[in-house]
Short mmCIF file of C-alpha atoms in Angstrom, two decimals:
data_model
loop_
_atom_site.label_atom_id
_atom_site.label_comp_id
_atom_site.label_asym_id
_atom_site.label_seq_id
_atom_site.Cartn_x
_atom_site.Cartn_y
_atom_site.Cartn_z
CA MET A 1 -13.11 -13.53 4.29
CA GLU A 2 -10.16 -13.79 1.65
CA VAL A 3 -7.90 -10.81 0.36
CA GLN A 4 -7.51 -11.17 -3.48
CA GLY A 5 -4.62 -8.82 -3.22
CA LEU A 6 -3.37 -5.18 -2.91
CA SER A 7 -5.27 -3.46 -5.47
CA TRP A 8 -5.32 0.50 -4.35
CA MET A 9 -3.35 2.81 -2.40
CA GLY A 10 -4.45 6.15 -1.24
CA VAL A 11 -2.36 9.23 0.34
CA ARG A 12 -3.13 12.53 1.34
CA VAL A 13 -0.30 14.96 0.07
CA SER A 14 0.59 18.74 0.19
CA ASP A 15 1.12 19.47 -3.05
CA LEU A 16 -0.92 17.92 -5.63
CA GLU A 17 0.84 18.64 -8.95
CA ALA A 18 4.37 17.65 -7.46
CA THR A 19 2.61 14.33 -6.86
CA ARG A 20 1.04 14.31 -10.36
CA SER A 21 4.61 14.69 -11.57
CA PHE A 22 6.09 12.21 -9.35
CA PHE A 23 3.83 9.47 -10.16
CA GLU A 24 3.89 10.06 -13.88
CA LYS A 25 7.73 9.71 -13.46
CA LEU A 26 6.91 6.17 -12.32
CA GLY A 27 4.99 5.22 -15.31
CA LEU A 28 1.65 5.11 -13.55
CA GLU A 29 -1.06 6.26 -16.04
CA HIS A 30 -2.95 9.48 -14.85
CA ARG A 31 -6.96 8.57 -15.26
CA HIS A 32 -8.34 11.32 -13.98
CA SER A 33 -8.48 14.34 -11.33
CA GLU A 34 -11.55 15.82 -9.79
CA GLY A 35 -11.10 18.66 -7.17
CA GLU A 36 -8.35 18.06 -4.80
CA MET A 37 -8.21 14.20 -5.89
CA ILE A 38 -5.88 12.49 -8.73
CA ALA A 39 -6.04 8.80 -9.82
CA PHE A 40 -3.85 6.96 -11.51
CA GLY A 41 -3.48 3.60 -12.86
CA ALA A 42 -1.14 0.57 -13.23
CA LYS A 43 -0.54 -1.88 -15.94
CA ASN A 44 -2.55 -4.18 -14.10
CA GLY A 45 -5.56 -2.12 -13.20
CA ASP A 46 -4.74 -1.16 -9.44
CA THR A 47 -5.27 2.22 -8.59
CA VAL A 48 -3.35 4.91 -6.64
CA GLU A 49 -5.22 8.01 -5.70
CA ALA A 50 -3.54 11.22 -3.87
CA PHE A 51 -5.40 13.93 -1.91
CA GLY A 52 -4.59 17.28 -1.77
CA PRO A 53 -4.80 19.39 1.57
CA GLY A 54 -8.48 20.87 0.75
CA ASP A 55 -9.72 17.44 0.23
CA GLU A 56 -12.33 16.87 2.96
CA ASP A 57 -13.34 13.34 2.31
CA HIS A 58 -9.92 12.15 3.57
CA ARG A 59 -9.04 13.77 6.76
CA HIS A 60 -8.82 10.36 8.43
CA PHE A 61 -6.07 9.15 6.46
CA ASP A 62 -3.77 9.95 9.26
CA SER A 63 -1.52 7.09 9.44
CA GLY A 64 0.08 7.41 5.81
CA PRO A 65 -0.38 5.80 2.67
CA VAL A 66 -3.81 3.71 3.20
CA VAL A 67 -3.51 0.21 1.60
CA GLY A 68 -6.98 -1.61 0.00
CA PHE A 69 -7.15 -5.05 0.41
CA GLU A 70 -9.42 -6.12 -2.40
CA VAL A 71 -12.09 -8.64 -1.67
CA ASP A 72 -15.25 -10.28 -3.55
CA ASP A 73 -17.77 -9.15 -1.07
CA VAL A 74 -17.25 -5.73 0.73
CA GLU A 75 -20.73 -6.06 2.73
CA ALA A 76 -19.76 -9.85 3.89
CA ALA A 77 -16.11 -8.80 4.96
CA ARG A 78 -17.29 -5.95 6.95
CA ARG A 79 -19.65 -7.70 8.94
CA GLU A 80 -17.20 -10.64 9.47
CA LEU A 81 -14.34 -8.07 10.72
CA GLU A 82 -16.61 -6.11 12.45
CA SER A 83 -17.89 -9.28 14.34
CA ALA A 84 -14.34 -9.77 15.20
CA GLY A 85 -13.80 -6.80 16.38
CA VAL A 86 -12.30 -4.83 14.17
CA GLU A 87 -13.13 -0.95 14.05
CA PHE A 88 -14.82 1.04 10.73
CA THR A 89 -14.43 4.67 10.51
CA GLY A 90 -17.48 5.04 8.18
CA ALA A 91 -19.94 3.58 6.53
CA ILE A 92 -19.53 1.67 3.02
CA GLU A 93 -19.07 4.24 -0.03
CA ARG A 94 -19.53 3.57 -3.78
CA GLY A 95 -18.51 5.11 -7.09
CA GLY A 96 -17.24 4.87 -10.28
CA GLY A 97 -17.98 0.86 -10.47
CA MET A 98 -16.53 0.49 -6.87
CA ARG A 99 -17.17 0.24 -3.14
CA TRP A 100 -14.76 0.69 0.04
CA ALA A 101 -14.97 0.80 3.70
CA HIS A 102 -11.91 2.10 5.84
CA PHE A 103 -10.72 0.34 9.24
CA ARG A 104 -8.23 0.41 12.08
CA GLY A 105 -5.08 -2.44 12.18
CA PRO A 106 -2.60 -2.49 14.68
CA ASP A 107 -1.33 0.56 16.75
CA GLY A 108 -4.56 2.35 14.34
CA ILE A 109 -3.32 2.12 10.92
CA LEU A 110 -5.79 3.09 8.34
CA PHE A 111 -6.75 0.22 5.74
CA GLU A 112 -9.33 -0.05 3.37
CA LEU A 113 -11.79 -3.02 1.92
CA THR A 114 -11.69 -2.60 -1.96
CA GLY A 115 -14.55 -4.33 -4.04
CA ARG A 116 -16.04 -3.88 -7.59
CA ASP A 117 -19.87 -2.81 -7.32
CA MET B 1 9.56 2.24 -16.35
CA GLU B 2 6.08 1.48 -15.85
CA VAL B 3 4.41 0.17 -12.74
CA GLN B 4 3.02 -3.29 -13.01
CA GLY B 5 0.84 -3.20 -10.10
CA LEU B 6 0.95 -2.96 -6.14
CA SER B 7 2.54 -6.02 -5.29
CA TRP B 8 3.42 -5.32 -1.80
CA MET B 9 3.23 -3.74 1.63
CA GLY B 10 5.37 -3.47 4.52
CA VAL B 11 4.58 -2.14 7.90
CA ARG B 12 6.16 -1.74 11.79
CA VAL B 13 4.25 -2.52 14.23
CA SER B 14 4.52 -2.04 17.98
CA ASP B 15 3.07 -5.89 18.72
CA LEU B 16 3.81 -8.68 16.37
CA GLU B 17 1.61 -10.96 17.60
CA ALA B 18 -1.74 -8.84 17.50
CA THR B 19 -0.43 -7.85 14.18
CA ARG B 20 -0.09 -11.50 13.02
CA SER B 21 -3.84 -12.25 14.46
CA PHE B 22 -5.42 -9.11 12.90
CA PHE B 23 -3.85 -9.97 9.03
CA GLU B 24 -5.07 -13.39 9.76
CA LYS B 25 -8.58 -12.06 10.32
CA LEU B 26 -8.25 -10.82 7.09
CA GLY B 27 -7.70 -13.89 5.67
CA LEU B 28 -4.28 -13.50 4.77
CA GLU B 29 -2.04 -16.51 4.57
CA HIS B 30 0.97 -16.70 6.76
CA ARG B 31 4.06 -17.58 4.74
CA HIS B 32 6.89 -17.52 7.22
CA SER B 33 8.21 -15.79 10.27
CA GLU B 34 11.85 -14.68 10.97
CA GLY B 35 12.95 -12.71 13.82
CA GLU B 36 10.96 -9.77 14.12
CA MET B 37 9.46 -10.12 10.44
CA ILE B 38 6.10 -11.83 9.50
CA ALA B 39 5.55 -12.52 6.10
CA PHE B 40 1.43 -13.03 4.56
CA GLY B 41 0.41 -13.73 1.28
CA ALA B 42 -2.97 -12.79 -0.45
CA LYS B 43 -4.89 -15.18 -2.64
CA ASN B 44 -2.93 -13.29 -6.28
CA GLY B 45 0.58 -13.54 -4.34
CA ASP B 46 0.89 -9.96 -3.30
CA THR B 47 2.94 -10.15 -0.03
CA VAL B 48 2.16 -8.15 3.39
CA GLU B 49 5.19 -7.94 5.73
CA ALA B 50 4.96 -6.46 9.34
CA PHE B 51 8.24 -5.73 11.27
CA GLY B 52 8.15 -5.64 14.98
CA PRO B 53 9.52 -2.78 17.39
CA GLY B 54 13.26 -4.95 17.39
CA ASP B 55 13.88 -5.22 13.78
CA GLU B 56 16.49 -2.88 12.60
CA ASP B 57 16.39 -3.18 8.98
CA HIS B 58 13.16 -1.21 8.57
CA ARG B 59 14.17 1.80 10.66
CA HIS B 60 13.39 3.81 7.85
CA PHE B 61 9.97 3.37 7.16
CA ASP B 62 9.06 6.32 9.07
CA SER B 63 5.95 7.40 6.87
CA GLY B 64 3.36 4.59 7.93
CA PRO B 65 2.80 1.91 5.78
CA VAL B 66 5.33 1.37 2.47
CA VAL B 67 4.05 0.23 -0.75
CA GLY B 68 5.76 -1.79 -2.96
CA PHE B 69 5.10 -0.96 -6.79
CA GLU B 70 5.91 -4.00 -8.80
CA VAL B 71 8.43 -3.40 -12.26
CA ASP B 72 10.16 -5.99 -14.18
CA ASP B 73 13.40 -4.68 -14.04
CA VAL B 74 14.42 -2.78 -10.51
CA GLU B 75 17.94 -1.90 -11.65
CA ALA B 76 16.66 -0.14 -14.95
CA ALA B 77 13.82 1.75 -12.97
CA ARG B 78 15.92 3.01 -10.07
CA ARG B 79 18.32 4.38 -12.62
CA GLU B 80 15.51 6.06 -14.48
CA LEU B 81 14.01 7.70 -11.22
CA GLU B 82 17.55 8.64 -9.95
CA SER B 83 18.36 10.38 -13.41
CA ALA B 84 14.66 12.11 -12.67
CA GLY B 85 15.99 13.26 -9.10
CA VAL B 86 14.28 10.83 -7.03
CA GLU B 87 15.92 10.05 -3.58
CA PHE B 88 17.09 6.30 -2.33
CA THR B 89 17.76 5.20 0.72
CA GLY B 90 19.80 2.60 0.34
CA ALA B 91 21.31 0.04 -2.27
CA ILE B 92 19.27 -2.48 -4.09
CA GLU B 93 18.77 -5.52 -1.83
CA ARG B 94 17.88 -9.08 -2.53
CA GLY B 95 16.16 -12.45 -0.94
CA GLY B 96 13.68 -14.88 -1.31
CA GLY B 97 13.88 -14.33 -5.02
CA MET B 98 13.04 -10.62 -5.17
CA ARG B 99 14.83 -7.72 -5.29
CA TRP B 100 14.10 -4.10 -3.91
CA ALA B 101 15.01 -0.64 -3.18
CA HIS B 102 13.29 2.01 -1.21
CA PHE B 103 12.57 5.66 -2.08
CA ARG B 104 11.18 8.86 -1.14
CA GLY B 105 7.98 10.34 -2.79
CA PRO B 106 5.97 13.65 -2.07
CA ASP B 107 6.42 14.64 1.78
CA GLY B 108 9.17 12.29 2.33
CA ILE B 109 6.62 9.33 1.89
CA LEU B 110 8.78 5.96 1.47
CA PHE B 111 7.63 3.59 -1.42
CA GLU B 112 9.71 0.75 -2.44
CA LEU B 113 10.49 -0.71 -6.09
CA THR B 114 9.82 -4.68 -6.25
CA GLY B 115 10.78 -6.94 -8.63
CA ARG B 116 11.52 -10.72 -9.21
CA ASP B 117 14.98 -11.83 -8.89
#
């Protein structure tokens, strides 16, 4: 497998409105909000997402910001990493034209495999 | 200011050798090591760096992985953010053809402005 680049970042926050204001100061474009999730886009298409305190889907984001490593084939990359002993925290998920899976790195730090669907 | 994309990630780790092995499993290319720092490159040129327990320059990396938002002009972006009340943790640094500065976001999470020199 080969990482194409860093294309996603997701982070749990205590205050979604303050977070929206902060990322807009950076010039990130607000793409959409859904429940306790806000998504922003950078100029090159990279994505930044924030999850509020009520979000149930990212409780495992327990090591700070989670970086998504973009790969061409999430399934193949996952198989390769699992064969090498890397621990994934759940199934491959799909949505919005993307697929992704989360895994633990050194010191249990959480990362993501990110791919196009 | 406008974020071009996510182009850098840096993280403190307890075991540099285990971290090198882990990032190499991902297919990141080892670029160089210097003291307690190891740097890797993704296919599109994005950079991943890890700092060992003895590293003195990244003690302020206290909120997990630090993501670098690439901007065209680090100085101008910093001035703009400081005017908007964003807290920076130190001066703009330069090295290896890059310049960067660290700042606090929501919940004190540390981020980086990253630019070409």
